Structures are given as structure tokens and as C-alpha cells.
Tab-separated table of C-alpha atoms in Angstrom:
chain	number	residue	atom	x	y	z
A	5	UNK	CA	183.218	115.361	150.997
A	6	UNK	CA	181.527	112.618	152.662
A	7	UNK	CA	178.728	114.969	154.333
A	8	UNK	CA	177.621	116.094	150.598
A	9	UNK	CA	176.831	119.430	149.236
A	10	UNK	CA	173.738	119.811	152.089
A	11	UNK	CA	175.842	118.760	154.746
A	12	UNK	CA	178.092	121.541	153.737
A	13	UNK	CA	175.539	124.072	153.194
A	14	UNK	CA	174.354	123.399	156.954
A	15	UNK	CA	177.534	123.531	158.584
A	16	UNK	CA	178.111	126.948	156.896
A	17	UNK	CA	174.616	128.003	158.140
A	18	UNK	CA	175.583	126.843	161.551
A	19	UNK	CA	178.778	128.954	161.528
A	20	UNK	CA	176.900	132.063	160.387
A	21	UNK	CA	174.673	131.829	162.993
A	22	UNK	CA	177.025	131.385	165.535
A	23	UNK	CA	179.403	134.233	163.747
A	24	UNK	CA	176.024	136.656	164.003
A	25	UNK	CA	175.373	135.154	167.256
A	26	UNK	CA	178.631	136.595	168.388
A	27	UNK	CA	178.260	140.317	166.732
A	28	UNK	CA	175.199	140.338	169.049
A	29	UNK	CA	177.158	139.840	172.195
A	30	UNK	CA	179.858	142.399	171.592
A	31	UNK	CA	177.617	145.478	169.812
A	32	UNK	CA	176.631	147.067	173.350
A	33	UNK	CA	180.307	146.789	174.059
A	34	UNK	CA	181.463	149.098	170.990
A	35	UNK	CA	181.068	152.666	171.409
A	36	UNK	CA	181.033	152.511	167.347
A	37	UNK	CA	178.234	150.510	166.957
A	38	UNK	CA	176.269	152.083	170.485
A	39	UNK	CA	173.129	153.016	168.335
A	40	UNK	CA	170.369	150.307	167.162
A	41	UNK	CA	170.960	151.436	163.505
A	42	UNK	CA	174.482	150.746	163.721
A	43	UNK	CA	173.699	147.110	165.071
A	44	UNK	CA	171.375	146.868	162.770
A	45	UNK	CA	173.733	147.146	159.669
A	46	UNK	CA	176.187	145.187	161.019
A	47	UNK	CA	173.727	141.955	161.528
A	48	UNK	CA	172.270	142.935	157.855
A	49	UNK	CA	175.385	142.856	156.648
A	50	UNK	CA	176.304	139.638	157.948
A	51	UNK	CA	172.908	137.903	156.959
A	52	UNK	CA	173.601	139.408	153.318
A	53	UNK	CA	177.291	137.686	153.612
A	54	UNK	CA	175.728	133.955	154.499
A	55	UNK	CA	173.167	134.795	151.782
A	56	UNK	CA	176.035	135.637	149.017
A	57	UNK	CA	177.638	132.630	150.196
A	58	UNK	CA	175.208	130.003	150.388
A	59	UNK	CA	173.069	130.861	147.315
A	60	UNK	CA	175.178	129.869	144.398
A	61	UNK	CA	176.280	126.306	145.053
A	62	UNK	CA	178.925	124.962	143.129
A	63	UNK	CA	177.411	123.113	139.609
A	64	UNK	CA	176.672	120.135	139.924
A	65	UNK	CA	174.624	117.003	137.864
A	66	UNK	CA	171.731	117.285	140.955
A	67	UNK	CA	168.679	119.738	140.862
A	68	UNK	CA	166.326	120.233	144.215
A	69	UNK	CA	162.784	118.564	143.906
A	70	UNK	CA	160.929	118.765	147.165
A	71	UNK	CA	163.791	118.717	149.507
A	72	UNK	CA	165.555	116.312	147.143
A	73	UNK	CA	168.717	115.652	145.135
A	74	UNK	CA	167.837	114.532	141.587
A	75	UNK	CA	170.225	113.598	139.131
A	76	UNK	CA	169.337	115.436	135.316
A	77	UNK	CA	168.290	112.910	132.787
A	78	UNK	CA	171.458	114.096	131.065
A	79	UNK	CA	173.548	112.762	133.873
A	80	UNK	CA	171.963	109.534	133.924
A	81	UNK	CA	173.722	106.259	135.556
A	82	UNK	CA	172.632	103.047	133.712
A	83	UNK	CA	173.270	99.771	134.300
A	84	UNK	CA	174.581	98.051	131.160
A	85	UNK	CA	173.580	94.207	132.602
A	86	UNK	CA	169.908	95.494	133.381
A	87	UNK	CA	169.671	96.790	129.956
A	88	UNK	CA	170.326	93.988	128.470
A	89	UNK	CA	167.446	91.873	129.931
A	90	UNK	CA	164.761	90.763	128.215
A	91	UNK	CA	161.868	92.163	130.712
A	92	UNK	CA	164.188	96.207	130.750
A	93	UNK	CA	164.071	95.828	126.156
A	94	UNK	CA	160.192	95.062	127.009
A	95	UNK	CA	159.550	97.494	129.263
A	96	UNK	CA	161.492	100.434	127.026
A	97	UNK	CA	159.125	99.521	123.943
A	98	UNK	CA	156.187	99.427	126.469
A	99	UNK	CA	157.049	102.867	127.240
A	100	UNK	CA	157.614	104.303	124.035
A	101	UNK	CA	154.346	102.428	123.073
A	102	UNK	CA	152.639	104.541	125.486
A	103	UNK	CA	153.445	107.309	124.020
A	104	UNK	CA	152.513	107.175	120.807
A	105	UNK	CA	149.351	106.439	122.249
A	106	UNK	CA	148.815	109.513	124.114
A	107	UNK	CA	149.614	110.983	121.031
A	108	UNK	CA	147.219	109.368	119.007
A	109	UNK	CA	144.401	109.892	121.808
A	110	UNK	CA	145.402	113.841	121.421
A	111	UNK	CA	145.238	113.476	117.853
A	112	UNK	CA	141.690	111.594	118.626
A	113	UNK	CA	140.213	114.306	120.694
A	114	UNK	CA	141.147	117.083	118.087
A	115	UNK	CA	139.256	115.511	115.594
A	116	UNK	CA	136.784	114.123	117.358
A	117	UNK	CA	135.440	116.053	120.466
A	118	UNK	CA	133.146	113.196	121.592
A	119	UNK	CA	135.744	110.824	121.218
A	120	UNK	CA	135.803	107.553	124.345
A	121	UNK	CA	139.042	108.993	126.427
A	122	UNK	CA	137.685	107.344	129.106
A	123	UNK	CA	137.357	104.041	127.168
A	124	UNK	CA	140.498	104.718	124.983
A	125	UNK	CA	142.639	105.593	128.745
A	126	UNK	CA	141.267	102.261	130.793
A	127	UNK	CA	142.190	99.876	127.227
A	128	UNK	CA	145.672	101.170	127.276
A	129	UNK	CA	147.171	102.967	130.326
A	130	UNK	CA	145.787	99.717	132.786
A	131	UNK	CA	147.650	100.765	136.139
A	132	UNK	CA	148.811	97.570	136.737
A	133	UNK	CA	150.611	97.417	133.302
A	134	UNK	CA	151.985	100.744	134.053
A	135	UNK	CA	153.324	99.868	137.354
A	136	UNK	CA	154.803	97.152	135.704
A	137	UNK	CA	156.755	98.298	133.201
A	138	UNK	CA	158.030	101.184	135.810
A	139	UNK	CA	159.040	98.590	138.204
A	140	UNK	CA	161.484	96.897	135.294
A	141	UNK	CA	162.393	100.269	134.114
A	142	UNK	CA	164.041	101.275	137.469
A	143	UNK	CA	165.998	98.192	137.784
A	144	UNK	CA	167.978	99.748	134.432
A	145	UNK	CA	169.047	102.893	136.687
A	146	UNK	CA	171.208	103.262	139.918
A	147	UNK	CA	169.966	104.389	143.284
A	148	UNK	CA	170.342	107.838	142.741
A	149	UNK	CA	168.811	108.226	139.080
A	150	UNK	CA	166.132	106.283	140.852
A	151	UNK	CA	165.133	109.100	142.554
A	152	UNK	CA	164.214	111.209	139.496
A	153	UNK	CA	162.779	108.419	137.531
A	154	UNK	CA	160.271	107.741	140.295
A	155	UNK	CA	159.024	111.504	140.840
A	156	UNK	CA	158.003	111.378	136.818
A	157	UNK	CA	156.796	107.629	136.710
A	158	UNK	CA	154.289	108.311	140.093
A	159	UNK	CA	153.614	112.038	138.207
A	160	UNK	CA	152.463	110.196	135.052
A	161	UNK	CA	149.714	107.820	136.745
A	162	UNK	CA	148.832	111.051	138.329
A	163	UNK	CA	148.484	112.398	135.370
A	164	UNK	CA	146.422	109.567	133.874
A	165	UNK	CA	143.667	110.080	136.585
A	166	UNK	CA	143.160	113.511	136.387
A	167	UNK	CA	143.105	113.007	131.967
A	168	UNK	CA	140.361	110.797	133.177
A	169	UNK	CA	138.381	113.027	135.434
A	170	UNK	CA	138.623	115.754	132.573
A	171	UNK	CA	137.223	113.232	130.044
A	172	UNK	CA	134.303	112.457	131.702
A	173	UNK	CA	130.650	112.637	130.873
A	174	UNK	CA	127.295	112.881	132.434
A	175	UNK	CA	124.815	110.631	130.783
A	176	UNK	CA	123.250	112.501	127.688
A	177	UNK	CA	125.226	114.899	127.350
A	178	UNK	CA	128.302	116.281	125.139
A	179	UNK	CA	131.768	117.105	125.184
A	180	UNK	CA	132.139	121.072	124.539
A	181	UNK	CA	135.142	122.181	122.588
A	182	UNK	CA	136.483	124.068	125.335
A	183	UNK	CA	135.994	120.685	127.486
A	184	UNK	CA	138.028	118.805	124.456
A	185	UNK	CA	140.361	121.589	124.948
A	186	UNK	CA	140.827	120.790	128.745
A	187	UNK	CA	141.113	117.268	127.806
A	188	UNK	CA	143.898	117.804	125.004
A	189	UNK	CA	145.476	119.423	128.068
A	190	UNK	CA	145.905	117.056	130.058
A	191	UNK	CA	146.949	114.649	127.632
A	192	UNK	CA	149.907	117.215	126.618
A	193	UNK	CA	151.077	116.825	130.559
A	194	UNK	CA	151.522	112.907	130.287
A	195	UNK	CA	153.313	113.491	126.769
A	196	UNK	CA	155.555	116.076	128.300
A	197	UNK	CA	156.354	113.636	131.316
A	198	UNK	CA	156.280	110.222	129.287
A	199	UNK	CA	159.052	112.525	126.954
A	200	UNK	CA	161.044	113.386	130.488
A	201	UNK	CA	161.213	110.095	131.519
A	202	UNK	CA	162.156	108.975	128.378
A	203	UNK	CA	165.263	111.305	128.387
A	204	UNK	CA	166.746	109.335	130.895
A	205	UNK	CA	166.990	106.255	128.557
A	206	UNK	CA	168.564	108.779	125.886
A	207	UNK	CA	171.508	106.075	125.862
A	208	UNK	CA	169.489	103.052	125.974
């Protein structure tokens, strides 16, 4: 139990291997299995056994992301005494703050093809302030929700720079509708990860 789910999942691989490893050894031995096709099955068969057994995990609250164990937002671990602090309440409302923003900036841009994003972006998504409020936001989750929590908050200021690429402009000239289109976009991503990271303050 101690080795986790990956520890368990490479000790099984190693045991396949060394179960296949084996088959290999004995084949030329077994006037059954004298012919390359038979050996062939027989080490196809195996592979499709370690296969069967290794690609339906039990369920669990973790999902892969780049090599990693995340926890789902659902499965959240909080930490009631972080929540409670003054500078976590501040940086919740900053968050949700920024998110009606990106919402009205979508709102902006639909309207308004011509409309500052760049402007609108530096006023209110300063990178500083962001990193702020992320920092105080993580003290409110345990070590493991961490790890999800910081994939989203690094994907949103990602997001924020290419929103800002795609709104600009070269002197003189103006913002096409299918440029506004790119733009509105973007902004959608940062909702739709501002909304994820949200999810894992569902209890808050």
C-alpha cells in the first residue's frame, strides 16, 4: 500500500517481463511450440495478459497529467484554518473577481471588435497580482490537491499571454471579425480554466 498505485503497476510490469522473459527460454525446448508462429502466440498472448491487467486500474480520486497524480476538484482536501484567514477570503473574491472580468472583456470584444484587450488585460490580470492571489490560494489546499491547483493556476497566466498576443495590433490598423473571433477564443480558455480552478473551492 505504501508503494502506491504506480509502484504497483511497475512491479506487475516487472513480473511480466520476467514471466515472458521465461516463455522465451523454454519455447526451443517444447516440441509444441518448435515453430516461430507458435512462439509467437504464446509471447502475444502473454503481452495481451499484462495489457488486460494493467490497463484498468482500480478507481480512484487521482487522474494522470503529464506523468502525474492529480486529485479531481471533486475530491478536494481543504484546510478549514487556511480558509478562514483573512488573506485565503481575499484571495477567493480576487479570483472570482477575475472572472467576471474575463467575462465582461468577452462580452467587450463581441460588441466591440476594436475594443483595448491589450489595455483592458495589463489593468486587470497584473501578473504580480495574479501570482499573488495563487500563492494564498494554495495555502487553502493540501500537498496533493496542490498539485492540480498549480497545473491550472500556471495554465491560466499562460493563457493570459497568449489572449494578449491574439489582441494585438499593428499601428493603423484594425481588428477583423475573424481576429475578434480568435480573441473571444482565447478569452473562453481562461474562463474555462478560471471555472476549473474554481471547482476546487466548490466547498469554500
Amino acid at each position: 500500500a505504501a508503494c502506491g498505485v504506480g509502484g504497483l503497476i511497475a512491479l506487475l510490469s516487472q513480473r511480466m517481463m520476467k514471466a515472458m522473459m521465461f516463455l522465451v527460454t523454454i519455447l526451443p525446448s517444447c516440441a509444441a511450440l518448435a515453430s516461430p508462429a507458435s512462439r509467437r502466440a504464446v509471447l502475444e498472448g502473454v503481452a495481451g495478459l499484462s495489457v488486460v491487467g494493467l490497463a484498468a486500474p482500480p478507481a480512484t480520486a487521482y487522474r494522470g497529467v503529464y506523468g502525474m497524480d492529480i486529485v479531481d476538484a471533486k475530491d478536494a482536501v481543504l484546510d478549514d484554518d487556511a480558509l478562514k484567514t483573512k488573506e485565503v477570503q481575499d484571495a477567493i473574491k480576487s479570483l472570482r473577481a477575475m472572472m467576471q472580468t474575463v467575462k465582461d472583456l468577452k462580452a467587450s470584444v463581441a460588441s466591440d471588435a476594436q475594443f483595448d484587450v491589450q489595455a483592458a488585460l495589463a489593468k486587470d490580470f497584473d501578473v504580480v497580482k495574479i501570482r499573488t492571489t495563487f500563492n494564498e490560494l494554495t495555502n487553502a489546499f493540501d500537498k496533493d490537491t496542490q498539485k492540480g491547483t498549480d497545473i491550472l493556476q500556471r495554465g491560466i497566466i499562460q493563457d493570459i499571454v497568449e489572449a494578449d498576443a491574439s489582441a494585438k495590433l499593428k499601428p493603423g490598423t484594425t481588428r477583423s471579425d475573424k481576429k475578434a473571433a480568435i480573441v473571444i477564443e482565447k478569452l473562453d480558455k481562461i474562463e474555462l480554466t478560471f471555472n476549473k480552478l474554481d471547482a476546487y473551492l466548490a466547498s469554500a
